């Protein structure tokens, strides 16, 4: 009797741990290169902004944004405000009803979960062991 | 009996973890509503594109679940995508076909830096002279700095293919002909 139970107990604990992990972990599988912009958005009552590189690079080469339009290549380095965008700067250079749909589609840009921090996903902080 | 009990617990655990693991392990693209980043209650998700809908139609990266799982250079070269080069008509578009072989690689293969695919995507000013000097061998490169997000690591590991793909950069074994020719110069 006791011999029959000795091993399964440990197995059971492992199995349970695996189950719990499966149910409760909230893994993040964001697409590589997604940028979260949340300097001010959430403080001002909007969801954080998610900018998808994969979607835009199908339509534009890097040089369009990072040379012509002058976006700095560092997550969080561009101090973007909604007023700038409405004025036709940053995202507003395209999201102006001409190159792409215009600013009234708030929820398409402001699409992130609450509490996200400004950063790039899949980048050096997350990929690989430790920092890399 | 004990053996069976053990097997039962294991198969149950494997079944449930199995439900959860396939996404990351078997290299499919995660829909926006399930990626842990987008708010699943946002009504706009319905009009937005899921990565898999677009990326599954591009040349697949045979390295597996890395980056966007797409060979972007091939997608562009082979005409799967035609991303715009400019918005303002007066912008000058420059492409340069020049490979640079970098040899301070210790015992690993040398690095070939190809200007062609880079300048298809990027402007000279994205790299020169902010990140790299315009003279071969002048930039103090090292793998540690790259892994910390400098030099090649500004883009590789963020938007371009990630640094785990060593061979894609370290692509010139020291004993190849190409390299011997290069060495003599």
XYZ file of C-alpha atoms in Angstrom:
317
model
C 0.000 0.000 0.000
C 2.483 2.564 1.201
C 4.936 1.438 -1.476
C 2.346 2.011 -4.176
C 1.836 5.586 -3.043
C 5.424 6.633 -2.450
C 6.358 7.400 -6.049
C 3.062 8.626 -7.484
C 2.875 11.380 -4.868
C 5.950 13.061 -6.257
C 4.724 12.525 -9.793
C 1.358 13.914 -8.832
C 2.932 17.057 -7.426
C 4.936 17.573 -10.616
C 1.879 16.983 -12.740
C -0.133 19.435 -10.670
C 2.570 22.056 -10.956
C 2.615 21.606 -14.734
C -1.162 21.959 -14.822
C -1.189 25.099 -12.707
C 1.524 26.619 -14.847
C -0.526 25.856 -17.931
C -3.621 27.507 -16.519
C -2.277 30.549 -14.758
C 0.743 31.735 -16.679
C -0.166 34.661 -18.934
C 2.436 34.294 -21.617
C 3.244 37.148 -23.983
C 3.607 36.061 -27.600
C 3.659 39.513 -29.144
C 4.828 39.655 -32.742
C 8.548 40.400 -33.059
C 9.229 44.128 -33.402
C 5.955 45.397 -31.903
C 6.589 48.718 -30.094
C 4.555 49.821 -27.072
C 4.192 53.612 -26.710
C 2.855 54.598 -23.322
C 4.565 57.747 -22.080
C 1.286 59.545 -21.524
C -1.563 57.598 -23.148
C -2.674 55.597 -20.112
C -2.242 58.511 -17.697
C -4.625 60.426 -19.918
C -7.237 57.703 -20.000
C -6.394 55.948 -23.276
C -5.068 52.421 -23.822
C -1.309 52.220 -24.570
C -0.414 52.466 -28.284
C 0.928 49.393 -30.096
C 2.924 50.096 -33.247
C 3.474 46.951 -35.384
C 6.720 46.878 -37.413
C 5.707 43.690 -39.284
C 2.578 45.351 -40.687
C 4.267 48.577 -41.783
C 7.395 46.993 -43.291
C 5.228 45.081 -45.761
C 4.182 48.515 -47.073
C 7.163 50.806 -46.371
C 10.919 50.342 -46.209
C 12.659 51.309 -43.000
C 14.118 54.370 -44.729
C 10.686 55.966 -45.156
C 10.140 56.302 -41.411
C 13.682 56.293 -40.097
C 15.116 58.666 -42.708
C 12.449 60.647 -44.588
C 10.067 61.050 -41.676
C 12.830 61.242 -39.051
C 11.735 58.638 -36.466
C 14.633 57.942 -34.057
C 15.567 54.226 -33.948
C 15.151 53.798 -30.193
C 11.955 52.676 -28.509
C 10.642 55.611 -26.495
C 13.079 58.140 -27.967
C 10.499 60.033 -30.027
C 8.448 62.303 -27.812
C 5.141 61.768 -29.592
C 2.000 63.584 -28.455
C -1.499 63.374 -29.854
C -1.345 67.064 -30.743
C 1.740 66.387 -32.916
C -0.063 63.564 -34.693
C -3.107 65.715 -35.422
C -0.665 68.381 -36.697
C 0.665 65.846 -39.210
C 3.868 64.853 -37.405
C 5.065 61.319 -36.491
C 2.266 58.782 -37.159
C 0.249 61.735 -38.456
C 2.538 62.068 -41.491
C 0.672 59.057 -42.893
C -2.406 58.638 -40.700
C -3.933 61.779 -42.161
C -6.604 60.361 -44.464
C -4.202 60.471 -47.430
C -1.421 57.869 -47.096
C -3.464 55.897 -44.515
C -6.697 56.259 -42.527
C -6.816 59.291 -40.232
C -6.689 59.920 -36.491
C -10.355 59.380 -35.683
C -9.747 55.609 -35.460
C -8.496 55.940 -31.890
C -8.829 52.259 -30.945
C -6.727 50.917 -33.818
C -3.629 52.646 -32.416
C -4.666 52.699 -28.749
C -5.054 48.924 -28.610
C -2.825 47.717 -25.727
C -3.652 46.191 -22.358
C -3.475 48.441 -19.342
C -0.121 48.670 -17.558
C 2.237 48.076 -20.490
C 5.524 50.003 -20.479
C 7.100 51.809 -23.437
C 9.507 49.347 -25.090
C 10.071 47.074 -28.071
C 8.931 43.444 -27.918
C 11.267 40.596 -28.746
C 14.183 42.951 -28.275
C 17.313 42.633 -26.222
C 15.606 42.746 -22.879
C 13.453 39.702 -23.618
C 15.335 37.553 -26.105
C 17.817 34.940 -24.981
C 19.293 34.290 -21.563
C 19.139 37.085 -19.024
C 19.434 40.479 -20.552
C 20.040 39.237 -24.076
C -0.629 -0.581 -10.674
C 1.871 2.044 -9.537
C 3.306 2.218 -13.019
C -0.135 2.768 -14.502
C -0.967 5.476 -11.997
C 2.249 7.249 -12.863
C 1.558 7.041 -16.558
C -1.945 8.363 -16.055
C -0.775 11.429 -14.185
C 1.899 12.113 -16.741
C -0.406 11.786 -19.702
C -2.969 14.039 -18.050
C -0.317 16.670 -17.366
C 1.082 16.367 -20.865
C -2.385 16.648 -22.354
C -3.113 19.910 -20.550
C 0.290 21.495 -21.027
C -0.011 20.329 -24.618
C -3.059 22.513 -25.043
C -1.029 25.489 -23.998
C 2.402 24.965 -25.530
C 1.872 24.478 -29.292
C 1.713 28.198 -30.065
C 5.315 29.062 -29.235
C 6.806 25.640 -29.924
C 5.366 24.883 -33.308
C 5.980 28.281 -34.750
C 2.604 29.655 -35.682
C 1.768 33.338 -35.421
C -0.321 34.373 -32.423
C -3.587 36.207 -33.138
C -3.651 39.752 -31.712
C -6.390 38.960 -29.182
C -4.240 36.221 -27.620
C -0.784 37.809 -27.729
C -0.858 39.143 -24.168
C -0.224 42.656 -25.492
C -3.467 43.712 -27.195
C -6.574 44.307 -25.096
C -8.888 41.453 -26.165
C -11.942 43.616 -25.376
C -10.964 46.303 -27.881
C -13.661 46.313 -30.586
C -11.126 47.566 -33.175
C -9.344 44.180 -33.145
C -12.014 43.008 -35.582
C -10.820 45.336 -38.314
C -7.115 44.742 -37.634
C -4.995 42.136 -39.384
C -3.584 39.149 -37.497
C 0.136 38.608 -38.178
C -0.415 35.084 -39.522
C -2.830 36.297 -42.206
C -0.096 38.353 -43.840
C 3.166 36.702 -42.766
C 2.173 33.117 -43.652
C 2.147 34.160 -47.321
C 5.809 35.286 -47.273
C 8.924 33.062 -47.581
C 9.160 31.139 -44.332
C 12.350 31.314 -42.245
C 13.656 27.746 -42.132
C 15.359 28.527 -38.811
C 11.931 28.045 -37.199
C 10.376 30.186 -34.494
C 12.667 33.202 -34.737
C 11.789 36.839 -35.319
C 8.770 37.194 -37.585
C 9.459 33.665 -38.975
C 9.905 35.337 -42.377
C 12.951 35.736 -44.673
C 12.394 39.430 -45.304
C 15.302 39.747 -47.756
C 13.805 37.034 -49.966
C 10.294 38.441 -49.613
C 11.575 41.711 -51.056
C 13.966 40.297 -53.686
C 11.417 37.826 -55.020
C 8.641 40.396 -55.208
C 6.301 38.979 -52.551
C 6.148 42.495 -51.122
C 6.747 45.908 -52.673
C 7.237 48.298 -49.785
C 7.451 51.977 -50.782
C 10.940 53.496 -50.861
C 9.799 57.079 -50.304
C 6.849 59.345 -49.661
C 8.311 62.617 -50.956
C 9.096 62.499 -54.682
C 12.398 64.388 -54.254
C 13.987 61.867 -51.855
C 17.141 60.279 -53.294
C 17.136 56.454 -53.227
C 20.588 54.840 -53.009
C 21.470 51.165 -53.176
C 25.063 49.942 -52.799
C 26.344 46.466 -53.672
C 29.448 46.039 -51.500
C 30.264 43.203 -49.107
C 32.550 43.757 -46.140
C 34.289 40.767 -44.565
C 34.988 41.186 -40.836
C 37.691 38.958 -39.446
C 38.037 39.664 -35.731
C 35.840 36.703 -34.873
C 38.157 34.502 -32.837
C 37.532 30.867 -33.688
C 34.086 31.410 -35.254
C 33.452 32.005 -38.958
C 34.149 35.480 -40.355
C 31.273 37.919 -40.731
C 30.035 39.026 -44.148
C 28.211 42.341 -44.019
C 26.293 42.789 -47.309
C 25.413 46.403 -48.216
C 22.917 45.306 -50.889
C 20.055 43.945 -48.744
C 20.673 46.637 -46.134
C 20.470 49.553 -48.536
C 17.330 48.088 -50.147
C 15.639 48.626 -46.782
C 17.685 51.394 -45.184
C 19.240 54.747 -46.042
C 23.010 55.290 -45.750
C 22.330 57.831 -42.995
C 20.671 55.195 -40.806
C 24.134 53.675 -40.300
C 26.732 56.238 -41.447
C 28.295 57.709 -39.473
C 26.041 57.353 -36.440
C 26.576 53.593 -35.996
C 29.435 52.673 -38.372
C 32.398 54.570 -39.835
C 32.496 54.698 -43.628
C 35.791 52.842 -43.743
C 36.206 49.089 -43.422
C 37.868 48.068 -40.140
C 37.496 51.452 -38.437
C 34.492 50.689 -36.218
C 35.385 49.047 -32.851
C 32.940 46.122 -33.170
C 32.603 43.317 -30.655
C 30.062 40.596 -30.016
C 29.484 41.814 -26.483
C 28.546 45.298 -27.681
C 26.314 43.777 -30.370
C 24.531 41.601 -27.806
C 24.018 44.724 -25.695
C 22.125 46.335 -28.554
C 24.882 48.400 -30.193
C 26.198 48.255 -33.794
C 24.484 45.387 -35.668
C 22.445 44.796 -32.489
C 20.620 48.091 -32.942
C 18.406 46.343 -35.498
C 19.224 42.635 -35.179
C 17.430 41.548 -32.037
C 14.814 44.294 -32.343
C 13.311 44.382 -35.861
C 15.699 42.524 -38.215
C 16.488 38.792 -37.706
C 17.635 38.142 -34.117
C 21.133 37.429 -32.816
C 20.521 33.741 -32.083
C 21.075 33.107 -35.814
C 24.880 33.219 -35.548
C 25.550 31.696 -38.986
C 23.547 34.240 -40.883
C 26.255 36.806 -39.994
C 29.174 34.461 -39.301
C 28.807 32.994 -42.777
C 32.366 32.831 -44.135
C 34.394 29.860 -42.831
C 38.089 30.869 -42.678
C 39.174 28.137 -45.106
C 36.896 29.020 -48.032
C 38.325 30.143 -51.346
C 36.512 33.440 -51.200
C 38.262 34.145 -47.998
C 41.745 33.167 -49.194
C 41.387 35.541 -52.099
C 40.327 38.231 -49.702
C 43.214 37.577 -47.350
C 45.825 38.274 -50.014
C 44.579 41.754 -50.738
